[in-house]
JSON list of C-alpha atoms in Angstrom, two decimals:
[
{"chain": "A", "resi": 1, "resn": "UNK", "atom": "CA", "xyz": [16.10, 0.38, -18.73]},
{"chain": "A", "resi": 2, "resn": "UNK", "atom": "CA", "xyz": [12.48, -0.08, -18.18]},
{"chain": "A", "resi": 3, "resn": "UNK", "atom": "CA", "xyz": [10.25, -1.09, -21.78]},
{"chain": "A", "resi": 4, "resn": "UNK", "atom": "CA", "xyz": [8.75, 2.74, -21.11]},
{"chain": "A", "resi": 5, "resn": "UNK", "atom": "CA", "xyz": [12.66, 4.33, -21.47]},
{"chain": "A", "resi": 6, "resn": "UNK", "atom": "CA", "xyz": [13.26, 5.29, -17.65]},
{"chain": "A", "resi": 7, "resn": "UNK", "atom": "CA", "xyz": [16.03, 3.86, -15.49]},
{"chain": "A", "resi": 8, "resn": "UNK", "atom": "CA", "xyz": [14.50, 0.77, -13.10]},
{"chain": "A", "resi": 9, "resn": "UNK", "atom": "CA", "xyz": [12.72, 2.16, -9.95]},
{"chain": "A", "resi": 10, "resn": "UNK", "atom": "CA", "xyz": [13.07, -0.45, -7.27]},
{"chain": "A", "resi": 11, "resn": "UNK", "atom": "CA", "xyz": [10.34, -0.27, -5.03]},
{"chain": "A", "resi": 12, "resn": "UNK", "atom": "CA", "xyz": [11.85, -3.35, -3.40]},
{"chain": "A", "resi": 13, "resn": "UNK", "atom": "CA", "xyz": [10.28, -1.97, 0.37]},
{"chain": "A", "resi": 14, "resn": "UNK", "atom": "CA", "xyz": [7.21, -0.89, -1.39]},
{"chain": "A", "resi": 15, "resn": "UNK", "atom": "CA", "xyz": [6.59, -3.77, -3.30]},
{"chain": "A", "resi": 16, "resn": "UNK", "atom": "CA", "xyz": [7.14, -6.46, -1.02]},
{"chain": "A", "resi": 17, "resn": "UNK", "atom": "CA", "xyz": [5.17, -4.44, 1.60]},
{"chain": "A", "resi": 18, "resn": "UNK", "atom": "CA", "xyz": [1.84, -4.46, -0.59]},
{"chain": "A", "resi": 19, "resn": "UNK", "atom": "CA", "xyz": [2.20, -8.20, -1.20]},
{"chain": "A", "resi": 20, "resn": "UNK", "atom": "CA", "xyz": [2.43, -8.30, 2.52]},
{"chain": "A", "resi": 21, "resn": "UNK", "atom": "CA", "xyz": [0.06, -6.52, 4.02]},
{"chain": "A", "resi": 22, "resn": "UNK", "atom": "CA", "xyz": [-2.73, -6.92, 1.24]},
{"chain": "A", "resi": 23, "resn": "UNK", "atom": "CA", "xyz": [-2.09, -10.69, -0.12]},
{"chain": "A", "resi": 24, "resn": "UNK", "atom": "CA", "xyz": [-3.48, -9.59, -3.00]},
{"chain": "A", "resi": 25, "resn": "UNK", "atom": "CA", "xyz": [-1.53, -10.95, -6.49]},
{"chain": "A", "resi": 26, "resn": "UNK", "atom": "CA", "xyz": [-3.77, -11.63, -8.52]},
{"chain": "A", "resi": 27, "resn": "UNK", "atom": "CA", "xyz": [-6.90, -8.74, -8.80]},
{"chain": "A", "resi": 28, "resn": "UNK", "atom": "CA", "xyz": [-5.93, -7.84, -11.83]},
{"chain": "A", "resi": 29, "resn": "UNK", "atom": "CA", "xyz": [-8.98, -9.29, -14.41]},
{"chain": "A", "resi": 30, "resn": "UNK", "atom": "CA", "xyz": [-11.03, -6.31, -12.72]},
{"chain": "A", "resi": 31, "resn": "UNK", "atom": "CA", "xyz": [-12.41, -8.39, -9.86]},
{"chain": "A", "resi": 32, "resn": "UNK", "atom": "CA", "xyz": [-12.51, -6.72, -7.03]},
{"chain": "A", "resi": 33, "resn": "UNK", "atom": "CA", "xyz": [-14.16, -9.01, -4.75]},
{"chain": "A", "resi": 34, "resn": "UNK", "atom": "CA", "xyz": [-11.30, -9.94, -2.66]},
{"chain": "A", "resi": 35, "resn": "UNK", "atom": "CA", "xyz": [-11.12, -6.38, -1.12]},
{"chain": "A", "resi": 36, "resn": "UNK", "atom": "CA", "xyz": [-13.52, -7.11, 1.46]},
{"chain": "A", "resi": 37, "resn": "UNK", "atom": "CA", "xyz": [-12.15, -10.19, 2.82]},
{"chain": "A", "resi": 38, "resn": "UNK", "atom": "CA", "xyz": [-8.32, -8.68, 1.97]},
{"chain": "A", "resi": 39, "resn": "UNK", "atom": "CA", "xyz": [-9.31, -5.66, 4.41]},
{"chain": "A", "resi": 40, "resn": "UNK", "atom": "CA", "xyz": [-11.12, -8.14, 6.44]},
{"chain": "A", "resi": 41, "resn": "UNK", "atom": "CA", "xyz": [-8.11, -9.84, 7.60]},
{"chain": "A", "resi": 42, "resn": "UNK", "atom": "CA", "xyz": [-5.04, -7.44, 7.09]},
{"chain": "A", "resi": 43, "resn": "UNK", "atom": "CA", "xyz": [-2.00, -8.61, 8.04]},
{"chain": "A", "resi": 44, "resn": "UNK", "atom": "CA", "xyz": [-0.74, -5.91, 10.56]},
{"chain": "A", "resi": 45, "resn": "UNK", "atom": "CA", "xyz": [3.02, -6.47, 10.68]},
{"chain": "A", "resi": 46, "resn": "UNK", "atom": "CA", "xyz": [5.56, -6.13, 8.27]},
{"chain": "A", "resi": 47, "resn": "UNK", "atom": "CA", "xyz": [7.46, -8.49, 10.30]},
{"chain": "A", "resi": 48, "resn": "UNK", "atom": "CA", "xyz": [6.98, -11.94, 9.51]},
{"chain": "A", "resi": 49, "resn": "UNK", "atom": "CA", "xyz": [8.22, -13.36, 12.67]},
{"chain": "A", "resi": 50, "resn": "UNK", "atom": "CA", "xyz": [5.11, -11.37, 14.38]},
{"chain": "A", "resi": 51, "resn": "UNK", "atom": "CA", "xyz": [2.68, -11.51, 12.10]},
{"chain": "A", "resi": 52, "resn": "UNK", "atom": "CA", "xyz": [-0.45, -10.24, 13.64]},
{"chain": "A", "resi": 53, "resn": "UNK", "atom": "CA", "xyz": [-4.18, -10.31, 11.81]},
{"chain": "A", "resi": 54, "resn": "UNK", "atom": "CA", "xyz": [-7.14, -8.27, 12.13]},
{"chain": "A", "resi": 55, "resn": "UNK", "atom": "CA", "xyz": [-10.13, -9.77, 11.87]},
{"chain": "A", "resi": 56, "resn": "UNK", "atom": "CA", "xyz": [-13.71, -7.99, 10.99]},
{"chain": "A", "resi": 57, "resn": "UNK", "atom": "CA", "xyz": [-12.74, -4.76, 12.27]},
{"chain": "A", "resi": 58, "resn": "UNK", "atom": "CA", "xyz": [-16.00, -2.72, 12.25]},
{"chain": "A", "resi": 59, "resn": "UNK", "atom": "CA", "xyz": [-15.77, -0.09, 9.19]},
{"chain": "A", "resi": 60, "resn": "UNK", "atom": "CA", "xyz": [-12.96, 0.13, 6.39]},
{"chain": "A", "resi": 61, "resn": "UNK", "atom": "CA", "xyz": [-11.80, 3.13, 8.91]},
{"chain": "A", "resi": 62, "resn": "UNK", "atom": "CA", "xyz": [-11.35, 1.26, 11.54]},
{"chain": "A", "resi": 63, "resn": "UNK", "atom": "CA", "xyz": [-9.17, -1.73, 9.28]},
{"chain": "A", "resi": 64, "resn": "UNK", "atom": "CA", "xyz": [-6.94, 0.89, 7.63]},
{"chain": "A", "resi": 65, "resn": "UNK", "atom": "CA", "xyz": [-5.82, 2.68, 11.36]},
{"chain": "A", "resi": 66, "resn": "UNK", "atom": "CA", "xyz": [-5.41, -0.61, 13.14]},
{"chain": "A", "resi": 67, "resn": "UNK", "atom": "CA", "xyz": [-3.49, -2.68, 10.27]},
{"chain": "A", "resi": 68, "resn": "UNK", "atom": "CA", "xyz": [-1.26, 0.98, 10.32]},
{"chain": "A", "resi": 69, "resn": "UNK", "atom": "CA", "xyz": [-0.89, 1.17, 13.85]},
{"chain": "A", "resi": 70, "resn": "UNK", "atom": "CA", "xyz": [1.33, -1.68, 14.40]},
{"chain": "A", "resi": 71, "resn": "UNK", "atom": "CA", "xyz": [3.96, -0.07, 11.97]},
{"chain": "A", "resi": 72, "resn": "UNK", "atom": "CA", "xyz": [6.55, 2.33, 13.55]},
{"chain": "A", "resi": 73, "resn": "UNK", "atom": "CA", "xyz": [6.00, 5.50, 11.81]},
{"chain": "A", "resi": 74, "resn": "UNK", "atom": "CA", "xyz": [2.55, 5.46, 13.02]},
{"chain": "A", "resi": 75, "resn": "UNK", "atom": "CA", "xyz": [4.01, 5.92, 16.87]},
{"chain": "A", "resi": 76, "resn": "UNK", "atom": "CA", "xyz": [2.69, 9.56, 17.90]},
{"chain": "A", "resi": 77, "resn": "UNK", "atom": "CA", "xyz": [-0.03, 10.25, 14.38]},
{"chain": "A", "resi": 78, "resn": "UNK", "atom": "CA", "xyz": [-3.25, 10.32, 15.39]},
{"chain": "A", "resi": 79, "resn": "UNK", "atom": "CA", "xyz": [-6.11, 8.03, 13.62]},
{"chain": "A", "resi": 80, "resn": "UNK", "atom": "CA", "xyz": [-7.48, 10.95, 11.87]},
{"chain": "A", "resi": 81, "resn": "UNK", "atom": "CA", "xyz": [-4.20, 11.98, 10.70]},
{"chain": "A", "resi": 82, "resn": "UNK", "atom": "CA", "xyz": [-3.17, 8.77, 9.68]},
{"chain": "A", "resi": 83, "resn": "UNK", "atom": "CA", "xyz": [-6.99, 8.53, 7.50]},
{"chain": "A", "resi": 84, "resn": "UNK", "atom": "CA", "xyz": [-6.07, 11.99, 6.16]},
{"chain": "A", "resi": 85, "resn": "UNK", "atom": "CA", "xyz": [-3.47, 10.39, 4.33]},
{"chain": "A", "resi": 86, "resn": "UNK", "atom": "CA", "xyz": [-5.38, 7.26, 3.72]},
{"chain": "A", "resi": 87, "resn": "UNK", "atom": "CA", "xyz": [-8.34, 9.34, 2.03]},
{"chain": "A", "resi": 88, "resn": "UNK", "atom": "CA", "xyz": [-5.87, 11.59, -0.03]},
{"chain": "A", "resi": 89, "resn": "UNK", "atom": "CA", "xyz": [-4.32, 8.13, -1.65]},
{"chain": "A", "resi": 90, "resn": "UNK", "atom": "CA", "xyz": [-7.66, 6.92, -3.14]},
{"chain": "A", "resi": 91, "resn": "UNK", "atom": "CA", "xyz": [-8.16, 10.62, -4.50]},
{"chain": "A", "resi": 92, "resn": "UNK", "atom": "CA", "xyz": [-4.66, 10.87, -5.91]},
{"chain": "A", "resi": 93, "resn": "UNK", "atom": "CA", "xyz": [-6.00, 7.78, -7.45]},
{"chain": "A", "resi": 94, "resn": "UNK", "atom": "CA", "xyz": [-9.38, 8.97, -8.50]},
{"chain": "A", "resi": 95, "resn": "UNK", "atom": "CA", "xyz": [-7.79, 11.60, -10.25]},
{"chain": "A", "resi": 96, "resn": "UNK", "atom": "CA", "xyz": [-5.27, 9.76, -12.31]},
{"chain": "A", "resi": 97, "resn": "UNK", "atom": "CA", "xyz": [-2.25, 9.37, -10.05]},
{"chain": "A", "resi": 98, "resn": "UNK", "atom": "CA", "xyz": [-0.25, 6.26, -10.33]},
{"chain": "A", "resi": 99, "resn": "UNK", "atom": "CA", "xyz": [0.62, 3.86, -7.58]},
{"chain": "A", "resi": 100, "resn": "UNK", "atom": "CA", "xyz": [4.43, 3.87, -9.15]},
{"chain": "A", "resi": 101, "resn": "UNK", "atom": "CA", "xyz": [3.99, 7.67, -8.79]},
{"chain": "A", "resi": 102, "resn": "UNK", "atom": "CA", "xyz": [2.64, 7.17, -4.72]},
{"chain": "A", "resi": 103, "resn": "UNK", "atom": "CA", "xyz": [5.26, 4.40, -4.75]},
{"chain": "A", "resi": 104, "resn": "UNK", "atom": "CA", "xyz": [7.77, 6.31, -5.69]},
{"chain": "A", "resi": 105, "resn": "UNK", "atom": "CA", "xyz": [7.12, 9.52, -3.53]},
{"chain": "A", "resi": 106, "resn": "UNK", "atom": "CA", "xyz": [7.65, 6.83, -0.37]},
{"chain": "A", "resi": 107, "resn": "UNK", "atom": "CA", "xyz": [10.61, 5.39, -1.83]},
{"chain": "A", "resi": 108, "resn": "UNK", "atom": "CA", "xyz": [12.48, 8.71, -0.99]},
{"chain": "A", "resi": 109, "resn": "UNK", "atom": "CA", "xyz": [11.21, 9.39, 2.48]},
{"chain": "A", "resi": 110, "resn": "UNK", "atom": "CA", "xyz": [14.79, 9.40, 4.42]},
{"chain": "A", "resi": 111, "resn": "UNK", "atom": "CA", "xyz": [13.35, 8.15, 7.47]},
{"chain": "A", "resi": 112, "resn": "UNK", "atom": "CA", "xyz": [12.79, 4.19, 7.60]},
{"chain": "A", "resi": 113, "resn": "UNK", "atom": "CA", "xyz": [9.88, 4.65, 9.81]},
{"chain": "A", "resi": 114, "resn": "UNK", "atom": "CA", "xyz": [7.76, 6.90, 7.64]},
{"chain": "A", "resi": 115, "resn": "UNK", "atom": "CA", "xyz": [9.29, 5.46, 4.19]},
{"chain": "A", "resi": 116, "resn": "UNK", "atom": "CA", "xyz": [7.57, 2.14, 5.86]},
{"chain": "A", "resi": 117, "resn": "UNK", "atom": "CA", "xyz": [4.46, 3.90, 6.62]},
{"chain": "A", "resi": 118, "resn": "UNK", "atom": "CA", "xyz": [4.42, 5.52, 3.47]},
{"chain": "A", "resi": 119, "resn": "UNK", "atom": "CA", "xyz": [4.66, 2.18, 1.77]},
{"chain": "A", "resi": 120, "resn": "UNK", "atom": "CA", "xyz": [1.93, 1.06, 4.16]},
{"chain": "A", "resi": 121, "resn": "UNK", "atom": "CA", "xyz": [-0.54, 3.85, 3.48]},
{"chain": "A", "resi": 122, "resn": "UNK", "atom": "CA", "xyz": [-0.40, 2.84, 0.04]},
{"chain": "A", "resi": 123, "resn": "UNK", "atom": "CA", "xyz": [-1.01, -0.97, 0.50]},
{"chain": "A", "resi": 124, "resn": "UNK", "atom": "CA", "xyz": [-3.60, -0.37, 3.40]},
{"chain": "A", "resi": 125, "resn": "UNK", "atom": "CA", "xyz": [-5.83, 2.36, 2.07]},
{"chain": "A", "resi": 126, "resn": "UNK", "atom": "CA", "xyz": [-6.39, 0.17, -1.45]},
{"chain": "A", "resi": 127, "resn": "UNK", "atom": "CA", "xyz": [-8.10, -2.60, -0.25]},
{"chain": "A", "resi": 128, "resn": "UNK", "atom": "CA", "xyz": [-9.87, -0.98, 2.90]},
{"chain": "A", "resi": 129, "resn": "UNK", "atom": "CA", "xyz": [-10.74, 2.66, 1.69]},
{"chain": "A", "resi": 130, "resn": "UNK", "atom": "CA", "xyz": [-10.62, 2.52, -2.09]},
{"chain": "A", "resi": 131, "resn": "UNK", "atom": "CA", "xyz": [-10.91, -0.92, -2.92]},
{"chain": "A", "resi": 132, "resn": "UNK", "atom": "CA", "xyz": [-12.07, 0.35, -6.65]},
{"chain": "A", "resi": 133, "resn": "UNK", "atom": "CA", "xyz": [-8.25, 0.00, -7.22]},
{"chain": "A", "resi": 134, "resn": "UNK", "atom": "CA", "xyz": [-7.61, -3.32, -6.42]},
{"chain": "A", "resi": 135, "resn": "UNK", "atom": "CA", "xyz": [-6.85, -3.92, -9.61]},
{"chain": "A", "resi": 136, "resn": "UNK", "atom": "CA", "xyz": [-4.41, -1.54, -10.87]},
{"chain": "A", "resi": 137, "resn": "UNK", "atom": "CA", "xyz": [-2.67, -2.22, -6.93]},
{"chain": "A", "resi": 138, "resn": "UNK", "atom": "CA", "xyz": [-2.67, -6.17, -8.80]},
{"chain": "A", "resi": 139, "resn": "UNK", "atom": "CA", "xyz": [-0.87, -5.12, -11.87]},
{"chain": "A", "resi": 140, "resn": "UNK", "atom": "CA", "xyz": [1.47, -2.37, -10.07]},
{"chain": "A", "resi": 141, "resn": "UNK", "atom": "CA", "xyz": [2.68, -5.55, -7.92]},
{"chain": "A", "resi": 142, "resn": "UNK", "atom": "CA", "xyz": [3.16, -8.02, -11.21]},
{"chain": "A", "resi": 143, "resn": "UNK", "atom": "CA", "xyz": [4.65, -5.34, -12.75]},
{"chain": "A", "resi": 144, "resn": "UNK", "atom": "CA", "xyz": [7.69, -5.01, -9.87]},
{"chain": "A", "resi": 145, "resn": "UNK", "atom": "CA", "xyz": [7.78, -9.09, -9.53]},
{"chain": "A", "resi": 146, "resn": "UNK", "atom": "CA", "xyz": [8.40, -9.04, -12.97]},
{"chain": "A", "resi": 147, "resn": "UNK", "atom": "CA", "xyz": [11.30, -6.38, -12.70]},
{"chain": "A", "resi": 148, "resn": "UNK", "atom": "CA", "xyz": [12.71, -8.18, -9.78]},
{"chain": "A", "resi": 149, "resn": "UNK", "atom": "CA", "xyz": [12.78, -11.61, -11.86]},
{"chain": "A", "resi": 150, "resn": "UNK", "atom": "CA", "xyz": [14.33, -9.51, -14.79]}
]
């Protein structure tokens, strides 16, 4: 049991996929500064044998479509289906939804391919669309590495 009463979500996929693709541990003192150079250079793989980075793509856009495009799930979405998504993430967030919640959601995808863009979504669109939550992204990570370490 989690310290809040529920049974332990592992968001194993999730998880390690935001420390992946965003490198970002430690945001959480409210600093949001690293988002630019985060999205600035987002690693566009999720496997680390082909680890691919984009450099100084032109707009936040343009970083959250390429750094998805290299994931499987993306195969066949457009880009401004794949922003849709991106866009409704940082106004789930706006309006008070959690990243466990969004976390979550992914986790049950059945497919592998969307569950890992799902997953992706969520670490991409933080640091390049909404990087405002960079720091709650920061503690939703500690928060799982101290779970898995538990």
């Amino acid at each position: 049991m989690t310290s809040r009463g529920k049974q332990p979500i592992r968001y194993v996929a999730v998880g390690a996929l935001v420390l992946f693709l965003t490198g970002c541990t430690d945001a959480g003192d409210g600093d949001t500064s690293s988002a630019s150079s985060t999205a600035d250079s987002v690693v566009t793989s999720t496997n680390a044998d082909e680890v691919a980075t984009t450099t100084a793509a032109a707009t936040p856009e343009s970083r959250y479509v390429t750094a998805l495009r290299t994931l499987a799930g993306a195969k066949g979405k457009t880009d401004e289906e794949l922003l849709k998504i991106g866009n409704e993430i940082c106004t789930h967030l706006d309006n008070g939804k959690t990243i466990e919640d969004m976390a979550l959601a992914a986790q049950k995808i059945k497919d592998p391919a969307e569950r890992e863009l799902g997953a992706g979504q969520i670490a991409v669109a933080i640091p390049t669309l909404c990087p405002q939550h960079l720091p709650d992204l920061a503690r939703f990570v500690e928060e799982q590495k101290a779970q898995q370490t538990s």
